[in-house]
């Protein structure tokens, strides 16, 4: 029966430690990111085009 009291005490202590860690991190702003980077890449719809080379533009103008 004594071991049961010890296990309850250890589990409550561990739960309190995790609760304190959670509260400290929540106050620091750890959980304020609404969209994580993994989801943000799926929502990105912009296509990035590379700037064209100036020499290529001049060659196209010369052809015309």
PDB file of C-alpha atoms in Angstrom:
ATOM      1  CA  UNK A   1       0.000   0.000   0.000  1.00  0.00           C
ATOM      2  CA  UNK A   2       2.931   2.326   0.631  1.00  0.00           C
ATOM      3  CA  UNK A   3       4.116   1.959  -2.970  1.00  0.00           C
ATOM      4  CA  UNK A   4       0.723   3.175  -4.181  1.00  0.00           C
ATOM      5  CA  UNK A   5       1.128   6.421  -2.237  1.00  0.00           C
ATOM      6  CA  UNK A   6       4.637   6.817  -3.640  1.00  0.00           C
ATOM      7  CA  UNK A   7       3.415   6.289  -7.217  1.00  0.00           C
ATOM      8  CA  UNK A   8       0.585   8.795  -6.770  1.00  0.00           C
ATOM      9  CA  UNK A   9       3.015  11.343  -5.327  1.00  0.00           C
ATOM     10  CA  UNK A  10       5.469  10.815  -8.212  1.00  0.00           C
ATOM     11  CA  UNK A  11       2.784  11.104 -10.902  1.00  0.00           C
ATOM     12  CA  UNK A  12       1.278  14.263  -9.395  1.00  0.00           C
ATOM     13  CA  UNK A  13       4.754  15.785  -9.070  1.00  0.00           C
ATOM     14  CA  UNK A  14       5.557  14.963 -12.690  1.00  0.00           C
ATOM     15  CA  UNK A  15       2.221  16.420 -13.850  1.00  0.00           C
ATOM     16  CA  UNK A  16       2.880  19.646 -11.930  1.00  0.00           C
ATOM     17  CA  UNK A  17       6.359  19.920 -13.470  1.00  0.00           C
ATOM     18  CA  UNK A  18       4.934  19.528 -16.992  1.00  0.00           C
ATOM     19  CA  UNK A  19       2.226  22.102 -16.216  1.00  0.00           C
ATOM     20  CA  UNK A  20       4.825  24.618 -15.019  1.00  0.00           C
ATOM     21  CA  UNK A  21       6.941  24.051 -18.137  1.00  0.00           C
ATOM     22  CA  UNK A  22       3.864  24.538 -20.336  1.00  0.00           C
ATOM     23  CA  UNK A  23       2.852  27.785 -18.595  1.00  0.00           C
ATOM     24  CA  UNK A  24       6.389  29.213 -18.830  1.00  0.00           C
ATOM     25  CA  UNK A  25       6.596  28.426 -22.544  1.00  0.00           C
ATOM     26  CA  UNK A  26       3.116  29.816 -23.203  1.00  0.00           C
ATOM     27  CA  UNK A  27       4.111  33.115 -21.562  1.00  0.00           C
ATOM     28  CA  UNK A  28       7.256  33.255 -23.711  1.00  0.00           C
ATOM     29  CA  UNK A  29       5.115  32.977 -26.852  1.00  0.00           C
ATOM     30  CA  UNK A  30       6.207  29.509 -27.895  1.00  0.00           C
ATOM     31  CA  UNK A  31       2.708  28.491 -29.064  1.00  0.00           C
ATOM     32  CA  UNK A  32       1.644  31.672 -30.885  1.00  0.00           C
ATOM     33  CA  UNK A  33       2.411  30.460 -34.414  1.00  0.00           C
ATOM     34  CA  UNK A  34      -0.982  29.936 -36.053  1.00  0.00           C
ATOM     35  CA  UNK A  35       0.361  28.396 -39.242  1.00  0.00           C
ATOM     36  CA  UNK A  36       3.402  26.236 -38.899  1.00  0.00           C
ATOM     37  CA  UNK A  37       6.061  26.299 -41.621  1.00  0.00           C
ATOM     38  CA  UNK A  38       5.014  22.833 -42.765  1.00  0.00           C
ATOM     39  CA  UNK A  39       1.505  24.049 -43.549  1.00  0.00           C
ATOM     40  CA  UNK A  40       2.599  27.457 -44.804  1.00  0.00           C
ATOM     41  CA  UNK A  41       4.427  25.937 -47.775  1.00  0.00           C
ATOM     42  CA  UNK A  42       1.202  24.279 -48.923  1.00  0.00           C
ATOM     43  CA  UNK A  43      -0.649  27.590 -48.869  1.00  0.00           C
ATOM     44  CA  UNK A  44       2.021  29.448 -50.850  1.00  0.00           C
ATOM     45  CA  UNK A  45       0.700  29.970 -54.371  1.00  0.00           C
ATOM     46  CA  UNK A  46       3.242  32.420 -55.746  1.00  0.00           C
ATOM     47  CA  UNK A  47       5.494  31.193 -58.519  1.00  0.00           C
ATOM     48  CA  UNK A  48       8.950  32.669 -58.278  1.00  0.00           C
ATOM     49  CA  UNK A  49      10.371  33.506 -61.662  1.00  0.00           C
ATOM     50  CA  UNK A  50      14.070  34.004 -62.158  1.00  0.00           C
ATOM     51  CA  UNK A  51      15.026  37.387 -63.574  1.00  0.00           C
ATOM     52  CA  UNK A  52      15.882  37.156 -67.229  1.00  0.00           C
ATOM     53  CA  UNK A  53      19.426  37.686 -68.327  1.00  0.00           C
ATOM     54  CA  UNK A  54      20.111  41.120 -69.876  1.00  0.00           C
ATOM     55  CA  UNK A  55      22.214  39.572 -72.656  1.00  0.00           C
ATOM     56  CA  UNK A  56      19.298  37.389 -73.693  1.00  0.00           C
ATOM     57  CA  UNK A  57      17.028  40.425 -73.985  1.00  0.00           C
ATOM     58  CA  UNK A  58      19.548  42.218 -76.190  1.00  0.00           C
ATOM     59  CA  UNK A  59      19.836  39.176 -78.474  1.00  0.00           C
ATOM     60  CA  UNK A  60      16.060  38.992 -78.837  1.00  0.00           C
ATOM     61  CA  UNK A  61      15.930  42.690 -79.760  1.00  0.00           C
ATOM     62  CA  UNK A  62      18.691  42.261 -82.346  1.00  0.00           C
ATOM     63  CA  UNK A  63      16.811  39.366 -83.978  1.00  0.00           C
ATOM     64  CA  UNK A  64      13.750  41.541 -84.503  1.00  0.00           C
TER      65      UNK A  64
END
